Coordinates of C-alpha atoms in Angstrom, one line a residue:
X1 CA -114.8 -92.0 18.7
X2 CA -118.2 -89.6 18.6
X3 CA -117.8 -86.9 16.3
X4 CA -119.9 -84.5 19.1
X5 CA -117.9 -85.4 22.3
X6 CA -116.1 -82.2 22.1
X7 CA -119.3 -80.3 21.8
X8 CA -121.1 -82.6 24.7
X9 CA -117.6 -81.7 27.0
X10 CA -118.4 -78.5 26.0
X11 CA -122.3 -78.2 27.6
X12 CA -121.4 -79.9 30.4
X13 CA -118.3 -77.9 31.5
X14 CA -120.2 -75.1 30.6
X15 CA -123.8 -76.0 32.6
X16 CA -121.5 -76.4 35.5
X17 CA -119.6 -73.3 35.6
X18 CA -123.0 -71.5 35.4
X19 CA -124.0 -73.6 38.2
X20 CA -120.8 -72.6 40.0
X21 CA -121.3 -68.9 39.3
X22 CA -124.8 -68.9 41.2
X23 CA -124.3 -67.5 44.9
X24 CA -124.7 -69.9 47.5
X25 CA -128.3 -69.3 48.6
X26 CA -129.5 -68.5 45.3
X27 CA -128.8 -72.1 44.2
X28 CA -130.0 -73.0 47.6
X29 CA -133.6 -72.3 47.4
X30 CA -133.3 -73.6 43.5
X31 CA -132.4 -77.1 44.7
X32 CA -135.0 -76.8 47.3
X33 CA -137.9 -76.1 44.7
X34 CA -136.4 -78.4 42.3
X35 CA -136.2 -81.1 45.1
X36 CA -139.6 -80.7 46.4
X37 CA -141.3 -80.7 43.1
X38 CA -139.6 -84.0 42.1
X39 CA -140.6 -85.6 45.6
X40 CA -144.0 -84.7 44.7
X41 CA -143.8 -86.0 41.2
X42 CA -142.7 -89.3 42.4
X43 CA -144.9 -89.7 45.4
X44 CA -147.9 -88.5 43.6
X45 CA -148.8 -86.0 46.0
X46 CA -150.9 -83.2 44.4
X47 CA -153.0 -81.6 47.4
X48 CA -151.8 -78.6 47.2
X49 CA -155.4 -77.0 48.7
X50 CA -153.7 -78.5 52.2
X51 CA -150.0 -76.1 51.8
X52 CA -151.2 -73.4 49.6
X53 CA -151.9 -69.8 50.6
X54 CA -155.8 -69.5 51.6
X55 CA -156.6 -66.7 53.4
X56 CA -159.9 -68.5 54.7
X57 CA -157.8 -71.2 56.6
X58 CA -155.5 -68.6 57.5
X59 CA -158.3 -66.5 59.7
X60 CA -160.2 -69.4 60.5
X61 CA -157.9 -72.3 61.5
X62 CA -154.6 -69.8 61.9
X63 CA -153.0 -71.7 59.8
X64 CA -150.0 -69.7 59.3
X65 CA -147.3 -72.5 58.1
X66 CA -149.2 -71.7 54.5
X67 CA -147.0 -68.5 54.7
X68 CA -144.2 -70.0 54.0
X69 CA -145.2 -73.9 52.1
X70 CA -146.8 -71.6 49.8
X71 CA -143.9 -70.4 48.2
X72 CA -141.6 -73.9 48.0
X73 CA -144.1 -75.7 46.3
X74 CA -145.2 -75.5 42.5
X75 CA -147.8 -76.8 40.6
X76 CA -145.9 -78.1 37.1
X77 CA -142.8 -78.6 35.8
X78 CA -143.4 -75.4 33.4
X79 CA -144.4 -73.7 36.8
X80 CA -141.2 -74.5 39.1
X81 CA -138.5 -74.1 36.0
X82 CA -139.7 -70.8 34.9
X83 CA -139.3 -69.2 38.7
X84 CA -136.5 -70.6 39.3
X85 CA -135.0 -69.3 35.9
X86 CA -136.2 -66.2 36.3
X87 CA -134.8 -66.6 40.4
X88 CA -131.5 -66.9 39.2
X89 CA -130.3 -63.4 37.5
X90 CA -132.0 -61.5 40.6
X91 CA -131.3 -63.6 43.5
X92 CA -127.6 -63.8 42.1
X93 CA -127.6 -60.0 41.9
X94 CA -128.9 -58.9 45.4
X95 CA -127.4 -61.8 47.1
X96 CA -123.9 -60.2 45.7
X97 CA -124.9 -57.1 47.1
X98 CA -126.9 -58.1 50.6
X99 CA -124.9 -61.5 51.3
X100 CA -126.1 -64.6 51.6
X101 CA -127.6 -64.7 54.9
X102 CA -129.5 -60.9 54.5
X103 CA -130.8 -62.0 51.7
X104 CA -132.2 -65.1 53.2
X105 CA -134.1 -62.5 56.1
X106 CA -135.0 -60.7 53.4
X107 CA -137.0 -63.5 51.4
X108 CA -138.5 -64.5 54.9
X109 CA -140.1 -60.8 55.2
X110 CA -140.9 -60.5 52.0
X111 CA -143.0 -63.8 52.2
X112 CA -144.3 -62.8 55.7
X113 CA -145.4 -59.1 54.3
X114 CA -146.7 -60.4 50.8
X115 CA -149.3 -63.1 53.2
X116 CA -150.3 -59.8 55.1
X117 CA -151.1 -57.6 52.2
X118 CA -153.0 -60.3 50.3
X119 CA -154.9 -61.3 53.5
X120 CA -155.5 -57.7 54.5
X121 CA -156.8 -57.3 50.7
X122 CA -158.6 -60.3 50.2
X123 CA -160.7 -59.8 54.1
X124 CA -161.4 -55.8 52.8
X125 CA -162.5 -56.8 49.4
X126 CA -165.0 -59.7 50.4
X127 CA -166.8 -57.5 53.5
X128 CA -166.6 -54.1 52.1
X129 CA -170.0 -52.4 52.4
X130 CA -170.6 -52.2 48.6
X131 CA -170.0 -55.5 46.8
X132 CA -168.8 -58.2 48.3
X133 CA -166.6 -60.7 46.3
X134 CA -165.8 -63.5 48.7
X135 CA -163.9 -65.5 45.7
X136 CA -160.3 -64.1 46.7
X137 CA -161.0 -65.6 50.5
X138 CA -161.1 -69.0 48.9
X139 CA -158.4 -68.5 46.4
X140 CA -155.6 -70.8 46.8
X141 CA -152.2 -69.4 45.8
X142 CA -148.8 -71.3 45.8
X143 CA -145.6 -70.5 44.3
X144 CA -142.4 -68.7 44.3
X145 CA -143.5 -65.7 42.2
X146 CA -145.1 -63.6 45.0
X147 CA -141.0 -63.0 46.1
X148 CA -140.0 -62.9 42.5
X149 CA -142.3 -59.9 41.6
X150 CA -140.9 -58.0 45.1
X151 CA -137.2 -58.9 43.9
X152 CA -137.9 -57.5 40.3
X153 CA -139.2 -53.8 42.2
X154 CA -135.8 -54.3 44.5
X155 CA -133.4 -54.6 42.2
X156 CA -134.8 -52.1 39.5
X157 CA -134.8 -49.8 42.0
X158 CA -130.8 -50.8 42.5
X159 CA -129.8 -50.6 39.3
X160 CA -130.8 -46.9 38.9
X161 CA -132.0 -47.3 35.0
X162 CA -134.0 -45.4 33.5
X163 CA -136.4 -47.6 31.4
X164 CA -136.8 -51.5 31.0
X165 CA -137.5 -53.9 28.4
X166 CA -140.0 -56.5 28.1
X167 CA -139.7 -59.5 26.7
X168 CA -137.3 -57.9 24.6
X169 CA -140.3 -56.2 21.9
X170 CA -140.4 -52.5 23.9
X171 CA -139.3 -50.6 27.0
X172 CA -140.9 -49.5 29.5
X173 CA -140.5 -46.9 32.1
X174 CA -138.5 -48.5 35.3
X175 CA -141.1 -48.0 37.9
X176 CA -144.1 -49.1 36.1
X177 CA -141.7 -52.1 34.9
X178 CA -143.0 -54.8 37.5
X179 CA -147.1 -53.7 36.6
X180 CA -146.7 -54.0 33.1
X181 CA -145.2 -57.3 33.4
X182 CA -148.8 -57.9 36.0
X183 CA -150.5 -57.2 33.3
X184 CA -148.5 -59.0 30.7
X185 CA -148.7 -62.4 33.0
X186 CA -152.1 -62.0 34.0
X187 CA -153.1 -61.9 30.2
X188 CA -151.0 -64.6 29.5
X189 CA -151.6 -66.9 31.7
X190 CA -155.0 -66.8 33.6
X191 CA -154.7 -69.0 35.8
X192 CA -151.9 -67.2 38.0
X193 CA -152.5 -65.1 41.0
X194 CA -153.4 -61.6 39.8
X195 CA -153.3 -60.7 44.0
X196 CA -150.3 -62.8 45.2
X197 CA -148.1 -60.9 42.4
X198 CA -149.5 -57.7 43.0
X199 CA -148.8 -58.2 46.8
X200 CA -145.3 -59.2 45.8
X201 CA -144.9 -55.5 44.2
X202 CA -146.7 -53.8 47.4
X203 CA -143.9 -55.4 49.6
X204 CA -140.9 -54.5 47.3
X205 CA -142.1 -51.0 47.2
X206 CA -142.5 -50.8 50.3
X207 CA -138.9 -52.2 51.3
X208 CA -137.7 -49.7 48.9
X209 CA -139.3 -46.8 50.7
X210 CA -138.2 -47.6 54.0
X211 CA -141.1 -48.8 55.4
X212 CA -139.4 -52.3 56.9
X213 CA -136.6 -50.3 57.5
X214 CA -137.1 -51.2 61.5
X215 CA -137.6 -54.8 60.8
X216 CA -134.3 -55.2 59.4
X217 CA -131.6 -55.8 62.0
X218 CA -128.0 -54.4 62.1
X219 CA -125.1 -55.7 60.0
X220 CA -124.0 -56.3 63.5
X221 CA -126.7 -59.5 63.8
X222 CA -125.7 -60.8 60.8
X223 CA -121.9 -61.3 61.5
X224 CA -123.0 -62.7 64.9
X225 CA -125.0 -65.4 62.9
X226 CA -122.5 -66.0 60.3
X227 CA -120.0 -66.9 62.8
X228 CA -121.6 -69.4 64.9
X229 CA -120.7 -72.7 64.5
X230 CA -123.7 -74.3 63.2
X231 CA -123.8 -72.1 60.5
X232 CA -119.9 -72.6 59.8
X233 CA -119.9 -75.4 57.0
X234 CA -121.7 -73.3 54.9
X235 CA -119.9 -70.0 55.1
X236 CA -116.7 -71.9 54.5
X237 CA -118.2 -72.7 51.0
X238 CA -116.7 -70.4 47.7
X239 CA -120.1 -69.6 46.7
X240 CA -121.2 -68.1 50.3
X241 CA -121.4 -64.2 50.5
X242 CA -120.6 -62.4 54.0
X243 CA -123.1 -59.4 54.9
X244 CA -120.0 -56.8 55.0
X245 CA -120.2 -56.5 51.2
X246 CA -119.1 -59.4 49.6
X247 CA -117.3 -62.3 50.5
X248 CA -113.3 -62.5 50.2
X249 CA -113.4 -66.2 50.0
X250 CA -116.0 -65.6 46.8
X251 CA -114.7 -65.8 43.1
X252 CA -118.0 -64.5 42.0
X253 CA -117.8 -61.2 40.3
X254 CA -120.7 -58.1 40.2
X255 CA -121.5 -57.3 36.9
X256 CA -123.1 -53.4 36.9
X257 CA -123.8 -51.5 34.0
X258 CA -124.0 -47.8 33.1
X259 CA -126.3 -48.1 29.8
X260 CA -129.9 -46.6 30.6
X261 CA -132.4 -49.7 29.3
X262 CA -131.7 -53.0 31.1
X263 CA -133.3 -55.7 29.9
X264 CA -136.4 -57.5 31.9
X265 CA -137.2 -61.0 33.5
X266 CA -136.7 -64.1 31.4
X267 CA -135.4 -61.9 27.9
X268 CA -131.5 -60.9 28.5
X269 CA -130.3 -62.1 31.8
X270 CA -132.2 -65.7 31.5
X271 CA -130.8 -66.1 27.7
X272 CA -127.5 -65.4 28.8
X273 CA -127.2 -68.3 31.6
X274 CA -128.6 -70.9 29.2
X275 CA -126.8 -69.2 25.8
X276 CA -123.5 -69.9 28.3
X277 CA -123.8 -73.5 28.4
X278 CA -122.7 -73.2 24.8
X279 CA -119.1 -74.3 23.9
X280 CA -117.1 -71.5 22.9
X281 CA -113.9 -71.0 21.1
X282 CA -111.2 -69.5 23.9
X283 CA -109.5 -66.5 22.4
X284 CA -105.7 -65.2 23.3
X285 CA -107.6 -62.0 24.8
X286 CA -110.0 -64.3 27.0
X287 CA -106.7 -66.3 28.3
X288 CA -105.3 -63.4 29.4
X289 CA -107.6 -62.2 31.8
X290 CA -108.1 -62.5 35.6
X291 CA -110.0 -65.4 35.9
X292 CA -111.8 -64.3 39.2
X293 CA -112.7 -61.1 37.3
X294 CA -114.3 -62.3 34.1
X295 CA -115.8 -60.3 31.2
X296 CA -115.2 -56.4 30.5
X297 CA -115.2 -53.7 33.2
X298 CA -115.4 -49.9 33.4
X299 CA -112.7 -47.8 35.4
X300 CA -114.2 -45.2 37.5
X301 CA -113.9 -41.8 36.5
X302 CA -113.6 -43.0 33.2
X303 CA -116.0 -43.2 30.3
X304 CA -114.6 -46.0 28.0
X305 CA -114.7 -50.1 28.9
X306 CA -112.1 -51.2 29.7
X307 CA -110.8 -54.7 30.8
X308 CA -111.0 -54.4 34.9
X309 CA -107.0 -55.1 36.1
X310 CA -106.1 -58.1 38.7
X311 CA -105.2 -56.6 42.0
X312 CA -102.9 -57.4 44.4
X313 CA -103.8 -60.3 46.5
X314 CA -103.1 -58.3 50.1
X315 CA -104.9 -55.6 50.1
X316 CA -108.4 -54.8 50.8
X317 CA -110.8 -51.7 51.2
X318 CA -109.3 -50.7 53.9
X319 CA -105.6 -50.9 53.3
X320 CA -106.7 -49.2 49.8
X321 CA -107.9 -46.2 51.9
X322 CA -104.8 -45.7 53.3
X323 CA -102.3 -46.0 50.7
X324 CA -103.8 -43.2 48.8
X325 CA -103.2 -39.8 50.7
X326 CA -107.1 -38.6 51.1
X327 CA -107.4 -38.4 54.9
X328 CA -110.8 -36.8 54.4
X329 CA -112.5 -39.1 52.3
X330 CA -111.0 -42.0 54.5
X331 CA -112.6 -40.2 57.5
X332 CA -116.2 -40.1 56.0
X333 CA -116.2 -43.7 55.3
X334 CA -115.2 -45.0 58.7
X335 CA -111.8 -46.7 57.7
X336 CA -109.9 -47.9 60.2
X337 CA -105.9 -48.2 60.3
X338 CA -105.9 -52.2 60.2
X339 CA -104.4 -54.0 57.1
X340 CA -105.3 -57.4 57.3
X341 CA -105.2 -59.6 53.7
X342 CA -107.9 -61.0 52.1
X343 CA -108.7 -65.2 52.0
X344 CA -107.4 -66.7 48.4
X345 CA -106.3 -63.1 47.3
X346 CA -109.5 -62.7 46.1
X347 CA -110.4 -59.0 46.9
X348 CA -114.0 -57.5 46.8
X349 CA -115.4 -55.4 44.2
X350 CA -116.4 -52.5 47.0
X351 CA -112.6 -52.1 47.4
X352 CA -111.7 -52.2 44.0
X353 CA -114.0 -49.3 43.6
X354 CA -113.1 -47.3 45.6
X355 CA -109.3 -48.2 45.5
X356 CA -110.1 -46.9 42.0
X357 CA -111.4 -43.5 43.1
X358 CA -108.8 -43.2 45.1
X359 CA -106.0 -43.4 43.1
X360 CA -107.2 -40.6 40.9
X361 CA -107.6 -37.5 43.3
X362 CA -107.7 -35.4 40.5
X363 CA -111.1 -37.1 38.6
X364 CA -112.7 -37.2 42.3
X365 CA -113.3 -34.2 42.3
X366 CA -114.7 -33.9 38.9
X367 CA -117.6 -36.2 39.5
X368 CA -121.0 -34.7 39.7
X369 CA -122.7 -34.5 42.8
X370 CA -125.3 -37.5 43.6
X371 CA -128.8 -36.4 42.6
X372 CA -131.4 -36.5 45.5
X373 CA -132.7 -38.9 43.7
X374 CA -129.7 -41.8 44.5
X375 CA -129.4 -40.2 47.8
X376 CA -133.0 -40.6 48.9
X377 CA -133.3 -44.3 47.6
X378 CA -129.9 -45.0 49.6
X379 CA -131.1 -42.9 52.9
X380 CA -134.2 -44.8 52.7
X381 CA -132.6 -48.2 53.6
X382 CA -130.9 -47.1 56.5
X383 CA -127.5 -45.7 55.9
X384 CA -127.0 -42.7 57.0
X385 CA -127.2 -39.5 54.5
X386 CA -123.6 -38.2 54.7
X387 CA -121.9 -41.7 53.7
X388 CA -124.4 -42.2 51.3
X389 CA -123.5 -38.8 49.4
X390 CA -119.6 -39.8 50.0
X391 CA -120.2 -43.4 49.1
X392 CA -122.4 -43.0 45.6
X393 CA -119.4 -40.2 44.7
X394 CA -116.8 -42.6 45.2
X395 CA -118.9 -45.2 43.2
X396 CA -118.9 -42.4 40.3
X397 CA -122.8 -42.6 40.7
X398 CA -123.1 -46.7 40.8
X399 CA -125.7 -47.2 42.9
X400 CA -124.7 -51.1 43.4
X401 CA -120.8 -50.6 44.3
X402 CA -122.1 -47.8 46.7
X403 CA -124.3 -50.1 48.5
X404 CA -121.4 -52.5 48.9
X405 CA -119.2 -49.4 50.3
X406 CA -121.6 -48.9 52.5
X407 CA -122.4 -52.3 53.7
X408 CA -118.3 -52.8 54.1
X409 CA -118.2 -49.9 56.2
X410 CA -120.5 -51.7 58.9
X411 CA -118.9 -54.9 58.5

C-alpha cells in the first residue's frame, strides 16, 4: 500500500468540497473560462485582436459582440487562473446575497457599462482639443478583470469595513481599496489594461450610488425567470441561489464578519480556498456541529462568538416572525401569516437573523440606531428607507444579513 493515500484521499475530498461550496453561477462562469481557454490551447487559436475589446471596431464596424467575448476569453494560463481565483471569494459572496440569476444581470450590466465608460473615455481622450492620444482607440483589451475590479468596489461597499489589506503587507482605507490595488497591478504588470480596470471601478461606483438603480428590474422579474421551465434544471441544483435571499434548497452558508480590516483580493479569502484542500484532522468539536452551518458564528445582540445553533427544519422567516410576539416589527417587514416549511430543512440565514432578534425583545431595543451612513448605501439600491432602518436594526448593523431581509421581504 502507498504510504500517502490517506493524504492524496485527503486533497481530493477536500478540492471537491471546495468545489461544492462555490454557488452555482460562480462555478459557472469559472468552467466557462476554464473551458474556453483550454479549447483555445488545443486548437491553437490565438487571434484575440478579432474578440477583444477595441473601441475603433466598436465605432467603426459596430461591432458590439466584443462587449461581451471580451470578458470569457484570456490570454495565458497565468491570466485565466488568477481571475478566476480571485472570481471565486467575491462571486461566492454576492451571489449569496443577490442569487444566482441577479447576479448573472448584474455581470451582464456591469460588462455593458464598463464597454461604455472605456469607449466614452477612450473617443474623448484621442479628439480632445489639446493633445490627442489615439493609442487607447486601438487598444485591445480582453479579460475578466474589468467585472472583477467592479465586484471588488461592490462588495467592499457590502461589507461595511473600515480599512483593507493588501496583499497582506498594509491596509488601506476601504474606498480607495480598489485604486490602490490599480495602481499596485498597473505597476506590476504593464501589460494589463490601466483603462478597462479603471472602468471596472467607474461602474461599481456607480452601481453603488444608485445610478443603474432603474436598470435593475424588480425581484418580481426574477422569480418569473426562475420559474420557467427552461430554466428549471438548473434551479433544482443544491448549489443554485433564488433571488428572495437565499435558496432553501442551498446548504451553502454566509460567512459575515464584524472585525474592521478585511483582507483584500488574492491574500486571505484566495489562501483560504486552496489552504482547504489540505487534509485536516476532524476534532470531537467539529463532529458536533451542523453540518449545513459550518465554522463559528456570532449571535445577534451579542458580542462573543459563538457556535451558530441548528434550527428547526420547519420554520422559516416568516413563521419566525410570528412566533415571537412583536406585531410591530413583523408589520415593518411585510410578513405575512403563511407558514410554509422550507426544502431539505435547510433554513436561510436571513431568517436565522432575524428569528434571532426576535427572540430577544429585550436586546432589540438596545441596539444603536443605523448610521446614515448604512442607511444611505442601502436606500441607494432601491429599498425603501423605512425597511432599511428596521432591517439593518434587526441585522444588529450587518449590512449583508440586512440585504438578505430585505431581498426576502420582496420574494
Amino acid at each position: 500500500m502507498r504510504p500517502n493515500i490517506v493524504t492524496e484521499a485527503g486533497l481530493q475530498t477536500r478540492a471537491g468540497q471546495w468545489w461544492e461550496s462555490i454557488p452555482f453561477l460562480t462555478s459557472a462562469v469559472v468552467v466557462v473560462c476554464g473551458a474556453i481557454y483550454l479549447v483555445c490551447l488545443l486548437s491553437g487559436y490565438d487571434s484575440f485582436y478579432e474578440i477583444c475589446f477595441l473601441p475603433t471596431a466598436v465605432v467603426s464596424h459596430f461591432q458590439v459582440y466584443r462587449i461581451y467575448t471580451s470578458i470569457l476569453f484570456h490570454g495565458s494560463l497565468l491570466h485565466v487562473l488568477f481571475n478566476m481565483l480571485a472570481l471565486v471569494p467575491l462571486g461566492s459572496e454576492l451571489e449569496r446575497i443577490m442569487g444566482s440569476i441577479r447576479l448573472a444581470y448584474l455581470i451582464i450590466l456591469l460588462a455593458t457599462t464598463n464597454a461604455i465608460f472605456h469607449l466614452f473615455i477612450a473617443l474623448l481622450v484621442a479628439h480632445n482639443p489639446f493633445h490627442p492620444y489615439p493609442y487607447l482607440m486601438n487598444e485591445c483589451a480582453i479579460g475578466f478583470s474589468g467585472i472583477l475590479f467592479s465586484m471588488i468596489v461592490i462588495e467592499t461597499s457590502l461589507s461595511g469595513v473600515q480599512s483593507r489589506s493588501v496583499f497582506g503587507l498594509f491596509n488601506v482605507p476601504a474606498k480607495w481599496y480598489a485604486f490602490i490595488l490599480l495602481v499596485v497591478f498597473q505597476l506590476l504588470m504593464t501589460n494589463v489594461s490601466l483603462l478597462g480596470h479603471l472602468c471596472g471601478i467607474l461602474s461599481g461606483f456607480a452601481y453603488i450610488y444608485g445610478l443603474f438603480n432603474f436598470l435593475m428590474p424588480g425581484a418580481s422579474l426574477f422569480s418569473a425567470i426562475e420559474a420557467s421551465s427552461w430554466l428549471s434544471s438548473c434551479v433544482r441544483r443544491p448549489k443554485f441561489i433564488l433571488c428572495t435571499g437565499g435558496s432553501p434548497t442551498s446548504y451553502i452558508p454566509t460567512y459575515s464578519g464584524q472585525n474592521t480590516t478585511s483582507s483584500g483580493l488574492l491574500t486571505g479569502n484566495i489562501w483560504r480556498n486552496l489552504s482547504s484542500w489540505m487534509p485536516q484532522r476532524e476534532t470531537s468539536a467539529q463532529a458536533e456541529q451542523d453540518y449545513r452551518f459550518p465554522g463559528r458564528g456570532r449571535s445577534l445582540g451579542s458580542g462573543q462568538s459563538e457556535t451558530v445553533p441548528a434550527v428547526n427544519s420547519d420554520s422559516n422567516l416568516q413563521a419566525r416572525l410570528l412566533d415571537n410576539s412583536n406585531p410591530d416589527l413583523s408589520s415593518h417587514l411585510g410578513v405575512t401569516a403563511t407558514r410554509e416549511p422550507l426544502l431539505d430543512g435547510r433554513s436561510s440565514v436571513a431568517g436565522n437573523a432575524v428569528g434571532a432578534t426576535l427572540g430577544r425583545p429585550a436586546l432589540l431595543q438596545q441596539h444603536p440606531a443605523p448610521s446614515e451612513e448604512q442607511i444611505q448605501k442601502l436606500v441607494s439600491m432601491g429599498f425603501d428607507k423605512t425597511q432599511v432602518e428596521v432591517a439593518i436594526s434587526a441585522a444588529d448593523g450587518d449590512l449583508n444579513v440586512a440585504v438578505e431581509i430585505l431581498m426576502s421581504q420582496q420574494g
